[in-house]
mmCIF file of C-alpha atoms and ligand atoms in Angstrom:
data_model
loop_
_atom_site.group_PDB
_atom_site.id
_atom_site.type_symbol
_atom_site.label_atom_id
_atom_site.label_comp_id
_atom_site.label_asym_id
_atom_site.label_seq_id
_atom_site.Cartn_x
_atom_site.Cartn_y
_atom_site.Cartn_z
ATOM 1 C CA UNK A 5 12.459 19.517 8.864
ATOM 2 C CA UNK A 6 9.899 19.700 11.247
ATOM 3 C CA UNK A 7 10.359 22.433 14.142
ATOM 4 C CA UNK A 8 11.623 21.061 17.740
ATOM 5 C CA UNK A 9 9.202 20.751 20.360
ATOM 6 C CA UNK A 10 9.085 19.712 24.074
ATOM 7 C CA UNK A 11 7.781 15.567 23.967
ATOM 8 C CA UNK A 12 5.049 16.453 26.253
ATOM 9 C CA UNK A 13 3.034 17.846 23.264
ATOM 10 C CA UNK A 14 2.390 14.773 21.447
ATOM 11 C CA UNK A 15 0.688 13.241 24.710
ATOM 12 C CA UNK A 16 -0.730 16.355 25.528
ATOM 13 C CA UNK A 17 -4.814 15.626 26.404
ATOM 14 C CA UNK A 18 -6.741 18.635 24.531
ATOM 15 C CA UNK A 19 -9.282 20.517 26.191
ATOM 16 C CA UNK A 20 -13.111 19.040 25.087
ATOM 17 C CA UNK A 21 -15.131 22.513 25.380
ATOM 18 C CA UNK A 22 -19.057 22.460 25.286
ATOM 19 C CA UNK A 23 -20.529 22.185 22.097
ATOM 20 C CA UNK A 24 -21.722 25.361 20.717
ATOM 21 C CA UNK A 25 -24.877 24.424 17.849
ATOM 22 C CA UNK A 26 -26.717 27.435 16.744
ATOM 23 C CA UNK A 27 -30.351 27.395 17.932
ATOM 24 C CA UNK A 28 -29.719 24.677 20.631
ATOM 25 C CA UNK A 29 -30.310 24.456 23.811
ATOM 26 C CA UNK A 30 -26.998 24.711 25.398
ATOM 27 C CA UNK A 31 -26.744 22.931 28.378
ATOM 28 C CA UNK A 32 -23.066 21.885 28.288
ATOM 29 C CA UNK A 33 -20.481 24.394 29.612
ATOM 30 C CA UNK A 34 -21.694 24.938 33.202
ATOM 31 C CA UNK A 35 -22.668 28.519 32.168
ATOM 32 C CA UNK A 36 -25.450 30.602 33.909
ATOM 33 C CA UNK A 37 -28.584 30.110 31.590
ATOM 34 C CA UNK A 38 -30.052 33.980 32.788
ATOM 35 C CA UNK A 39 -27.431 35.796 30.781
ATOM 36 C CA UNK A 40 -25.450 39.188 31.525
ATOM 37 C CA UNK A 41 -26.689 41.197 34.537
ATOM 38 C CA UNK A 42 -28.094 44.156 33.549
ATOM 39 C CA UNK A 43 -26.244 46.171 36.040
ATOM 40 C CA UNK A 44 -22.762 44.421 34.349
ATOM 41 C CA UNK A 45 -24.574 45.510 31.147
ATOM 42 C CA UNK A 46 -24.579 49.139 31.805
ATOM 43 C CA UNK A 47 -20.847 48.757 32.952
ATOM 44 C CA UNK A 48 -19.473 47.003 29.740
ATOM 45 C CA UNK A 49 -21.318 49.813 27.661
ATOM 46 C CA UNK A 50 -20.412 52.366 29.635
ATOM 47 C CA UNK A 51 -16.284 50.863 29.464
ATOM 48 C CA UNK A 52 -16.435 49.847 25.838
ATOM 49 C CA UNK A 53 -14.426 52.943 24.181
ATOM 50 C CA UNK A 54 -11.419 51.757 26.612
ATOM 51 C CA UNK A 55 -10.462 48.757 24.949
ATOM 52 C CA UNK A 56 -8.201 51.023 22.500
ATOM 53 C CA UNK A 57 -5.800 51.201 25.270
ATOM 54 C CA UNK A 58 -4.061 48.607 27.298
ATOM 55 C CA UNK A 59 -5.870 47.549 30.803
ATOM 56 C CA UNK A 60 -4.314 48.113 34.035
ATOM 57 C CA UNK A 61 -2.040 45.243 34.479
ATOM 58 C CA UNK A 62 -2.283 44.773 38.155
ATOM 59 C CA UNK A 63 -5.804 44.914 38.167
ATOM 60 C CA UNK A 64 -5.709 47.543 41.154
ATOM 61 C CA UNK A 65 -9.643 48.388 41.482
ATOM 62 C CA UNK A 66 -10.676 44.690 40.796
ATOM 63 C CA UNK A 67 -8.344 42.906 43.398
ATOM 64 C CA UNK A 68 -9.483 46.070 46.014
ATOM 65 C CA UNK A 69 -13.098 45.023 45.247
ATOM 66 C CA UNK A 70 -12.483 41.313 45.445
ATOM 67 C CA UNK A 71 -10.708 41.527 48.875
ATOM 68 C CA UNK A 72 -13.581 43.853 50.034
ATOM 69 C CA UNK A 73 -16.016 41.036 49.095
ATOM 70 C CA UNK A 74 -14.004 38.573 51.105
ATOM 71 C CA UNK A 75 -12.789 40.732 53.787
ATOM 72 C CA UNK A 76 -9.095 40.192 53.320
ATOM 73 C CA UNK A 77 -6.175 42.401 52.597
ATOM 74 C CA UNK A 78 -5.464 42.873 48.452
ATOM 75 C CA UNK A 79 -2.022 41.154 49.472
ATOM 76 C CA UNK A 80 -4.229 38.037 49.304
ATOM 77 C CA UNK A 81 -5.059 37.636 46.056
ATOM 78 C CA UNK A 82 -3.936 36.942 42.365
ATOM 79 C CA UNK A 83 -6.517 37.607 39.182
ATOM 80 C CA UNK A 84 -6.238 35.830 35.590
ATOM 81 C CA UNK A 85 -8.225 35.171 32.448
ATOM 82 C CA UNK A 86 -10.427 32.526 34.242
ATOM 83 C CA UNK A 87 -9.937 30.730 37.028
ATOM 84 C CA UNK A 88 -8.442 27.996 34.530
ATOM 85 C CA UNK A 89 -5.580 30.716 34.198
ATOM 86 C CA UNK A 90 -5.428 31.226 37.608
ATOM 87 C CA UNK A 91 -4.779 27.546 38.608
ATOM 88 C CA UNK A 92 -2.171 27.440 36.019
ATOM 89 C CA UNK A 93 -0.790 30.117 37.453
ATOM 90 C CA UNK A 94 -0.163 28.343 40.365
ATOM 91 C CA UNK A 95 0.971 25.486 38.592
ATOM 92 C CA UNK A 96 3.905 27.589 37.147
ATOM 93 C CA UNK A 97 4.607 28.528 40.428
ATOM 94 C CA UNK A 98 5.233 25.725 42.465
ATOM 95 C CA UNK A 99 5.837 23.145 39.842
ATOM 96 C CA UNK A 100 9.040 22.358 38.188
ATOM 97 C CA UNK A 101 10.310 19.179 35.552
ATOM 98 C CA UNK A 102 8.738 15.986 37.139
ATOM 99 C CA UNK A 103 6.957 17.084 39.878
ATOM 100 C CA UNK A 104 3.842 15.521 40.867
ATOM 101 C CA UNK A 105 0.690 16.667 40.778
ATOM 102 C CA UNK A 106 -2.217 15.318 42.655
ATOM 103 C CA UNK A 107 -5.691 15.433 41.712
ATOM 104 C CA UNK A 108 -9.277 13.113 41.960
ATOM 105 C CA UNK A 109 -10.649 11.518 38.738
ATOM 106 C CA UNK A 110 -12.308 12.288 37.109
ATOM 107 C CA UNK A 111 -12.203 15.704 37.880
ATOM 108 C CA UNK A 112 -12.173 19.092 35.763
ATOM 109 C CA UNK A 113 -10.122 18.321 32.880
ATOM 110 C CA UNK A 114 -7.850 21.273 32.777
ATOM 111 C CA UNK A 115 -5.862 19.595 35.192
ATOM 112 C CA UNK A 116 -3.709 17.316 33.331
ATOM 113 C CA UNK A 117 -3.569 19.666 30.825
ATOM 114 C CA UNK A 118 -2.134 22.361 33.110
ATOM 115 C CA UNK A 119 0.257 19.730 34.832
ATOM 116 C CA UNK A 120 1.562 18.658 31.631
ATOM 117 C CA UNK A 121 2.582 22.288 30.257
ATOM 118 C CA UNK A 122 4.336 22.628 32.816
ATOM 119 C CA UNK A 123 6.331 19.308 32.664
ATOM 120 C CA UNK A 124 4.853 17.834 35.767
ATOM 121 C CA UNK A 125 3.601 14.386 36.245
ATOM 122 C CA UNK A 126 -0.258 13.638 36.903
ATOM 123 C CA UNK A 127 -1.371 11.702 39.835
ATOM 124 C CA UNK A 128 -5.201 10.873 39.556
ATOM 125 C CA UNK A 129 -6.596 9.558 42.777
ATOM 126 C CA UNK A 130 -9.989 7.719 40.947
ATOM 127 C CA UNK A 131 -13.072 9.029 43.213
ATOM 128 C CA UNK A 132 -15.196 6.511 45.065
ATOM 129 C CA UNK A 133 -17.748 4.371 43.295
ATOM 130 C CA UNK A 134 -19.864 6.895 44.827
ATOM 131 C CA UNK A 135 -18.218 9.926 42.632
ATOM 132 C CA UNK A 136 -16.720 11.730 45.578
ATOM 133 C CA UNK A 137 -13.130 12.822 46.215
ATOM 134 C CA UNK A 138 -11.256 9.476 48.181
ATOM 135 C CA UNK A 139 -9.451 12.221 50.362
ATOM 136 C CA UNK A 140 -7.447 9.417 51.982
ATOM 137 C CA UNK A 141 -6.708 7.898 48.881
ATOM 138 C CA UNK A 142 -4.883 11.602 47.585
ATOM 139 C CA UNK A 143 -3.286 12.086 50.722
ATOM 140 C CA UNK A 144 -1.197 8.174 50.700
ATOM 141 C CA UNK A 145 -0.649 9.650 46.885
ATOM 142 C CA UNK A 146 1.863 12.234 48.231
ATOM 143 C CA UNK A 147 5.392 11.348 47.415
ATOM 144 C CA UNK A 148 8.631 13.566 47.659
ATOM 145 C CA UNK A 149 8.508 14.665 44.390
ATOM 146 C CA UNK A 150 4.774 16.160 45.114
ATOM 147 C CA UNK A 151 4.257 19.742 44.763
ATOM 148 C CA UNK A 152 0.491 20.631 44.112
ATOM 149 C CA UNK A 153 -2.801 18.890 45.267
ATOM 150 C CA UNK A 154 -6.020 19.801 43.290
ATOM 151 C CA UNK A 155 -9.127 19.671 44.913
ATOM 152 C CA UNK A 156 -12.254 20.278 42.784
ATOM 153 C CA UNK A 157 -14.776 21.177 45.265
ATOM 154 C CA UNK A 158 -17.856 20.507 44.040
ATOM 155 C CA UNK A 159 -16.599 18.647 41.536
ATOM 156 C CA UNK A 160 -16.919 18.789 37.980
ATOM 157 C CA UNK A 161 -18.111 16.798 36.230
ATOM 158 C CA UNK A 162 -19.590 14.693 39.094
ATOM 159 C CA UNK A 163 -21.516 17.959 41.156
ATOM 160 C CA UNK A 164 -20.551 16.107 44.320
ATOM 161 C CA UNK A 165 -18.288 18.097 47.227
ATOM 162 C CA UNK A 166 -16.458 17.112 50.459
ATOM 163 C CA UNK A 167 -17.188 18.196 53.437
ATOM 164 C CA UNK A 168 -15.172 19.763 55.882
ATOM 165 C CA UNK A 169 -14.551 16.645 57.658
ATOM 166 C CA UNK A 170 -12.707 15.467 54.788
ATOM 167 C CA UNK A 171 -11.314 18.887 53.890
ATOM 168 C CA UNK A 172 -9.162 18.856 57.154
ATOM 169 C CA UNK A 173 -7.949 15.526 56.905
ATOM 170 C CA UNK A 174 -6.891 15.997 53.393
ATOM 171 C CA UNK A 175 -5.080 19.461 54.627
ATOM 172 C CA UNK A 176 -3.625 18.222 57.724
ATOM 173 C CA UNK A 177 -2.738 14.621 55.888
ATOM 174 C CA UNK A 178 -0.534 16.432 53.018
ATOM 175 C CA UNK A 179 2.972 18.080 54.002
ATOM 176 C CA UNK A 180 2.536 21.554 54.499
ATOM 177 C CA UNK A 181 4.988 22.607 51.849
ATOM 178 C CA UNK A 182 2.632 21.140 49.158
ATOM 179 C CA UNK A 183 0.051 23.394 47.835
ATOM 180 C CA UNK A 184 -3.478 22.492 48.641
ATOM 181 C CA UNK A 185 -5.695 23.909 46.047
ATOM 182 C CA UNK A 186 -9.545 24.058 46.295
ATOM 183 C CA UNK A 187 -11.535 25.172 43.468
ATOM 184 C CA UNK A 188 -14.559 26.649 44.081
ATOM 185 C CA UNK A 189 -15.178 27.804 41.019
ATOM 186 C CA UNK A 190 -18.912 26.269 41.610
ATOM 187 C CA UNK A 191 -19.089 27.782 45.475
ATOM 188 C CA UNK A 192 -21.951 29.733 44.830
ATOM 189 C CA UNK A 193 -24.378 26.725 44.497
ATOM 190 C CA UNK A 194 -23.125 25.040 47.073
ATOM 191 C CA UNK A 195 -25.208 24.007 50.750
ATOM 192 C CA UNK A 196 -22.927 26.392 53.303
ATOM 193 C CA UNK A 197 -24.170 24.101 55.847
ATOM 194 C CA UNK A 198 -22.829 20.956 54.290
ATOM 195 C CA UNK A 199 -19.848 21.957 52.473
ATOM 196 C CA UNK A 200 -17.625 25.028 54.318
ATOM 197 C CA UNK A 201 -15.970 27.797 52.917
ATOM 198 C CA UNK A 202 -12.326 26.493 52.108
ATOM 199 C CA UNK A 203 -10.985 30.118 52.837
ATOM 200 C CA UNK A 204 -12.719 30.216 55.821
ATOM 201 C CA UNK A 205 -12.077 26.782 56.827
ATOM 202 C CA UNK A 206 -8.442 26.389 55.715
ATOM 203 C CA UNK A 207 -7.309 30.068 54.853
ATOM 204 C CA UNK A 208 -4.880 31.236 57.739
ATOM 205 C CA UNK A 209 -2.360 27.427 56.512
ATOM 206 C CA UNK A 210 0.190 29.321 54.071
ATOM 207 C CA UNK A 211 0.059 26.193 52.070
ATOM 208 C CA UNK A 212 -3.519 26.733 50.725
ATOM 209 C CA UNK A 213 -5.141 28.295 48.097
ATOM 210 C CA UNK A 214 -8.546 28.838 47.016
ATOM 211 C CA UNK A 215 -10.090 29.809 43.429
ATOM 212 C CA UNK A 216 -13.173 31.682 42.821
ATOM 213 C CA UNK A 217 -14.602 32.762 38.796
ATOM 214 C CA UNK A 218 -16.563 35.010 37.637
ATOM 215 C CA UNK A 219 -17.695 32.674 34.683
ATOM 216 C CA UNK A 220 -20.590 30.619 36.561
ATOM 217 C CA UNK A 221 -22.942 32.368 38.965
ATOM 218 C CA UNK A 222 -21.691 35.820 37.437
ATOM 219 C CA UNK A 223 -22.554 35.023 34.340
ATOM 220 C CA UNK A 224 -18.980 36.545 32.484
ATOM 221 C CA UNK A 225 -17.883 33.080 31.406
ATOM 222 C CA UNK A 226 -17.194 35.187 28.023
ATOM 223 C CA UNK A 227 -15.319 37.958 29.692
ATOM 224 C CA UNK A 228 -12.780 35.550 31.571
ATOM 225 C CA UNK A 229 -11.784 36.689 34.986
ATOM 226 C CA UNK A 230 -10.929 34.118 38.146
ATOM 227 C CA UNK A 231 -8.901 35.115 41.260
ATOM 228 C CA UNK A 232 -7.293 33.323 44.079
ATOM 229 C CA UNK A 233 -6.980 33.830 47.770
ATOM 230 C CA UNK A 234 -3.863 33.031 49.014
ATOM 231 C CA UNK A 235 -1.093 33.636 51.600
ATOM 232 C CA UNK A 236 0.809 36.653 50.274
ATOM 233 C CA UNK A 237 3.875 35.053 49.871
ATOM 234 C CA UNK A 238 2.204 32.460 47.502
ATOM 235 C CA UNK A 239 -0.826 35.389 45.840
ATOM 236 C CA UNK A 240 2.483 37.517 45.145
ATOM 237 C CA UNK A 241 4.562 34.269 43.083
ATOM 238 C CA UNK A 242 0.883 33.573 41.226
ATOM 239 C CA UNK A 243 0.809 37.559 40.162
ATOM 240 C CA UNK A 244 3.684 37.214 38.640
ATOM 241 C CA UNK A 245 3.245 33.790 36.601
ATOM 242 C CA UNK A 246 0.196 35.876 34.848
ATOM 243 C CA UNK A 247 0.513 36.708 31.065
ATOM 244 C CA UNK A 248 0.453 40.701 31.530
ATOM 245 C CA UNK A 249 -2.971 42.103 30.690
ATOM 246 C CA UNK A 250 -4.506 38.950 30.127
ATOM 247 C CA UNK A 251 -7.732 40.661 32.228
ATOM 248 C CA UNK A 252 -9.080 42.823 29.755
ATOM 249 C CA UNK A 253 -10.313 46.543 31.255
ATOM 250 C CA UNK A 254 -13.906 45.371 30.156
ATOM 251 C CA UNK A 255 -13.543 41.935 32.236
ATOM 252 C CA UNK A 256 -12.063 44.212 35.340
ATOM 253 C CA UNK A 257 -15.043 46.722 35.262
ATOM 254 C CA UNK A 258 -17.672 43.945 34.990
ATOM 255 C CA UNK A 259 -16.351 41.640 37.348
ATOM 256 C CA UNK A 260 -16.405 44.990 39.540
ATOM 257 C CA UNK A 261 -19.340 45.453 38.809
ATOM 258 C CA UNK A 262 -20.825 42.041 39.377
ATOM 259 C CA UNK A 263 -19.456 42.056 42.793
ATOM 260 C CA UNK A 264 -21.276 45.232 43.449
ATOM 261 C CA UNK A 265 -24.681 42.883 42.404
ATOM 262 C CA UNK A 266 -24.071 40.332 44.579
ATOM 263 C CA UNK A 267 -27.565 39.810 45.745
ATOM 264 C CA UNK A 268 -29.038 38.865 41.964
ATOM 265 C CA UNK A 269 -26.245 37.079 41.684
ATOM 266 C CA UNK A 270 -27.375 34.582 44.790
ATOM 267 C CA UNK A 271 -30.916 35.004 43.526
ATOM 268 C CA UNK A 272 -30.371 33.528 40.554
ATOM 269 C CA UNK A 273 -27.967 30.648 42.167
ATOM 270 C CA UNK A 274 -30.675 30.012 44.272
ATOM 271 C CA UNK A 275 -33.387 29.193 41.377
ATOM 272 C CA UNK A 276 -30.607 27.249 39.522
ATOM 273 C CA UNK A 277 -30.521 24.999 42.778
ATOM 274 C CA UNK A 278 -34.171 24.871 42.866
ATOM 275 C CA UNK A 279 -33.939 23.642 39.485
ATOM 276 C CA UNK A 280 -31.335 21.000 40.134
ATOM 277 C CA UNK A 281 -32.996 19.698 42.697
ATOM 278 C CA UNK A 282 -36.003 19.723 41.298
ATOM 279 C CA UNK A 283 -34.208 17.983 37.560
ATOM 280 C CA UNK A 284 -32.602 15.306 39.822
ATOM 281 C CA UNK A 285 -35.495 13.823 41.402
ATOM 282 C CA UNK A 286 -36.967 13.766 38.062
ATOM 283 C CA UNK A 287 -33.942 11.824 36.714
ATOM 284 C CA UNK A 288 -34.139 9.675 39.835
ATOM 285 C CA UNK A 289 -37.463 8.455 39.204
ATOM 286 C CA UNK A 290 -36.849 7.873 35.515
ATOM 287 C CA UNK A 291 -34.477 4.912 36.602
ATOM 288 C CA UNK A 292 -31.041 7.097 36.336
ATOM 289 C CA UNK A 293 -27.951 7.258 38.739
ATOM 290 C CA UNK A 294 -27.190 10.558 39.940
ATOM 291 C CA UNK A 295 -25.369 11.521 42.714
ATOM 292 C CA UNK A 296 -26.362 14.628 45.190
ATOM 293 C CA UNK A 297 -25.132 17.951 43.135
ATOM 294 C CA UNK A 298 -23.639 20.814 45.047
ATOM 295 C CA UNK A 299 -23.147 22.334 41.587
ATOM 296 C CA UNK A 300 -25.044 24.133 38.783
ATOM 297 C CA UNK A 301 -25.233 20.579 36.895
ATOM 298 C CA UNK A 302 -25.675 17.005 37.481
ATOM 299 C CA UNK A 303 -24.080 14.145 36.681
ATOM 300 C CA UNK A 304 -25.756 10.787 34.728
ATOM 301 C CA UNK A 305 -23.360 7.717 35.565
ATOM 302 C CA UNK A 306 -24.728 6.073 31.947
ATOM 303 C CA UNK A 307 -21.075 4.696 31.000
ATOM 304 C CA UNK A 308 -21.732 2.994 27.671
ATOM 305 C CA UNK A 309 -24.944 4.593 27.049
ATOM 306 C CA UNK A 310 -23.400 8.040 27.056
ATOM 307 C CA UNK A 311 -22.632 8.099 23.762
ATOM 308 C CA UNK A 312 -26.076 7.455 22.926
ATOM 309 C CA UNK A 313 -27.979 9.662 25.615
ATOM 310 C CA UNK A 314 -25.956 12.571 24.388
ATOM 311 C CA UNK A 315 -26.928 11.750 20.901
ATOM 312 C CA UNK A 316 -30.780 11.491 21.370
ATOM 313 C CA UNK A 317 -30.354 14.509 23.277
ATOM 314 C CA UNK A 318 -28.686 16.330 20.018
ATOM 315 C CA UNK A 319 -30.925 14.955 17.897
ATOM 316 C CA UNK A 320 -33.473 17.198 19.949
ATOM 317 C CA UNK A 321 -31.223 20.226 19.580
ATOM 318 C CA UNK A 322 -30.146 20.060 23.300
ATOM 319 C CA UNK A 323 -26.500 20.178 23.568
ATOM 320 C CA UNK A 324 -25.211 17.996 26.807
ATOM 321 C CA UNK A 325 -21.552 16.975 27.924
ATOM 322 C CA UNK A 326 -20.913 13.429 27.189
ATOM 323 C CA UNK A 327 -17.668 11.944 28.834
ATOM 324 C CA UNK A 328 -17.529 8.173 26.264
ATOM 325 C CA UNK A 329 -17.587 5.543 28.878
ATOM 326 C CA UNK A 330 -18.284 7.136 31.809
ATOM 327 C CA UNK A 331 -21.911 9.886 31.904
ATOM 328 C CA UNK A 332 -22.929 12.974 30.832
ATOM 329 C CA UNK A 333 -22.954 16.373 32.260
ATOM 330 C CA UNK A 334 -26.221 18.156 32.388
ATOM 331 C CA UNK A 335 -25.847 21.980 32.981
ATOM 332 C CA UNK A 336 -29.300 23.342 34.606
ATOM 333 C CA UNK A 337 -31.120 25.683 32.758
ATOM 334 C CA UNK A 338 -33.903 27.792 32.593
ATOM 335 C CA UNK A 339 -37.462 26.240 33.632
ATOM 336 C CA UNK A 340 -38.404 25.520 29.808
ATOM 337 C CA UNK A 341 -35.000 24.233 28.830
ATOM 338 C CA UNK A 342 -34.624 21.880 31.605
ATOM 339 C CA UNK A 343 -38.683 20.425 31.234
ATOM 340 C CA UNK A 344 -37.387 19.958 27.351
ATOM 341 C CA UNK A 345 -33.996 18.193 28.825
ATOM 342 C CA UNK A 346 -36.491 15.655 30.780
ATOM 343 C CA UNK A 347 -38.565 15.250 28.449
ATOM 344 C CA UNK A 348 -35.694 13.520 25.960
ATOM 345 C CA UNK A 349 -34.285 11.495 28.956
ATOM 346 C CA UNK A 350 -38.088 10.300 30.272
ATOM 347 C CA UNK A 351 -38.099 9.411 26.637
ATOM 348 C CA UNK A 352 -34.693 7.788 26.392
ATOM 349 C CA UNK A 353 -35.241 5.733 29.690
ATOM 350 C CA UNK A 354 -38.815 4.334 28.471
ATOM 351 C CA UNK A 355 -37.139 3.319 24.816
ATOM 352 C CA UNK A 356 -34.312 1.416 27.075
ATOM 353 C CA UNK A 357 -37.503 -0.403 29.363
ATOM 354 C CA UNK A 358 -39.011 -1.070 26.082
HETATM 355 C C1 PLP B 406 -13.887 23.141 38.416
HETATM 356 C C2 PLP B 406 -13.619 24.246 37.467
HETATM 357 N N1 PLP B 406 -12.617 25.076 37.720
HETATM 358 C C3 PLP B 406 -12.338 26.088 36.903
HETATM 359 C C4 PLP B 406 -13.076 26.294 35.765
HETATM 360 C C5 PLP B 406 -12.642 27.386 34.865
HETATM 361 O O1 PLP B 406 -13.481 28.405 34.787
HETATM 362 P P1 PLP B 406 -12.992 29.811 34.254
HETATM 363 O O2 PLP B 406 -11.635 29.665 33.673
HETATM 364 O O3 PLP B 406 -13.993 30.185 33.240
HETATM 365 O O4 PLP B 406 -12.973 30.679 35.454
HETATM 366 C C6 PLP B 406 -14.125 25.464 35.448
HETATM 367 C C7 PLP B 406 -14.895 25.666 34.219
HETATM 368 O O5 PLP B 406 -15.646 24.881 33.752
HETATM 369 C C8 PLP B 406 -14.409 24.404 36.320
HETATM 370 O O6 PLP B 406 -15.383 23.543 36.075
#
């Protein structure tokens, strides 16, 4: 006889990570394409004799360093292995049997993974035909039985992010016993002027949360560390829904130490954004649909052609995200990798004219 398990399970959506082919361009995982920092570098050599013994499970130094970074007492905030971790975190902590969970579609697809392990019931709020969050849409989507709201901001796959406009009306329209939470996980690439700070703009309502990574502009996707900023009351339940020592000592020093490098770190965000910018309007005058990126990729709306377009991409050893149906991620890379990306679509655009 087979072994017992819950029926969410059988329905359960897997997680589609990035392709990983050797010798490829990788541009498929939203991952900075300018490697470790060389300052994290020294860190994770210096650390590596450590990992014999167990890490400090509260994560002491690295939640001191993160509130120092945001200027908010320690009380604030909750670490985990990735802000994926994080967010389920939350999800453990405010969500029980059949509670709803709100979130725009698509958006990152840990979500209705997360919502099903822990026996709630998705809500997706589809995005305009524009790719954006429908804020108003989410808010009517609040019922008595909802618990969490997920907002992906910039989105991902679809780069695009409210602004703070829309922010408020989403956090004043939803009941303030319902968690609001934003995920910044892409915040570093983001236009401050166009898209506020959610902590700054939302921070002091008990009912929000915000989540940061390490993985993207830090370049420690491998290392997995995330955090959230939170009331205490709400940091405090998230601290405890962590599996213990799930931060490794090695991910606490480097995230440390990344913190401590913030200026490459915006450096480098800054040439990825040149890049994007400069990879959409190339897209844009091949023919394709792209909306305005806030993010380190961009999104090509190519539904049935995505198949295809991701193929002709492989078939040039560049590794892209196809979603069937709907586009393709594009992470930006370096200079070279994204002038070989445009090359294959210039070429796949001209075989479509042809
Ligand atoms: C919107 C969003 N949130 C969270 C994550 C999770 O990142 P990590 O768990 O590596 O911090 C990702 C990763 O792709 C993402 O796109």
């Amino acid at each position: 006889m087979t072994a017992k398990l819950r029926a969410a399970m059988s329905s359960l959506p897997a997680y589609v990570p990035g392709r990983k082919t050797p010798g490829a361009v990788i541009l498929a995982s939203n991952e900075s394409p300018y490697g470790l920092l060389p300052s994290v570098a020294a860190v994770l050599a210096e650390h590596a004799a450590g990992v014999s013994r167990y890490p400090d499970m509260a994560s002491a130094q690295l939640i001191e360093a993160i509130a120092a970074h945001h200027g908010v007492a320690p009380d604030r905030i909750a670490v985990g292995a990735g802000s994926v971790e994080v967010c389920s975190q939350i999800a453990s902590a405010a969500v029980e049997g059949g509670d709803e969970v709100i979130f725009g579609w698509r958006a990152f697809e840990a979500y209705p993974i997360i919502t099903a392990v822990v026996g709630g019931n998705a809500v997706r709020v589809p995005l305009t035909a524009d790719a954006v969050h429908d804020v108003d849409a989410m808010v009517a989507a609040v019922t008595r039985r909802t618990r969490l709201v997920f907002l992906c901001n910039p989105n991902n796959p679809t780069g695009t992010a409210v602004g703070g406009d829309d922010m408020l009306r989403l956090a004043d329209g939803i009941p303030s016993d319902v968690l609001l939470v934003v995920d910044e996980a892409y915040r570093e690439y983001v236009d401050p002027q166009r898209v506020p700070d959610a902590f700054a703009l939302l921070g002091e309502r008990p009912n929000v949360v915000v989540t940061r990574t390490f993985s993207k502009a830090y370049a420690l996707a491998g290392l997995r560390v995330g955090y959230c900023l939170a009331a205490p009351e709400v940091a405090a339940a998230v601290r405890k829904c962590q599996v213990p020592f799930s931060v490794s000592g090695l991910a606490q020093q480097a995230a440390i130490a990344a913190l401590g490098d913030v200026e490459e770190v915006n450096r480098r965000a800054k040439l990825t954004v040149a890049e994007r910018e400069r990879v959409r309007t190339a897209l844009l005058d091949a023919g394709y649909a792209v909306p305005a990126s806030e993010a380190n990729f961009v999104w090509l709306q190519l539904g049935e052609r995505s198949a295809s377009f991701a193929a002709a991409c492989l078939e040039a050893a560049i590794v892209v995200r196809p979603f069937p149906e709907e586009g393709v991620r594009v992470t930006i890379g370096t200079d070279e990798e994204n002038d070989r990306f445009l090359a294959v679509a210039r070429a796949f655009a001209g075989s479509l004219r042809e």
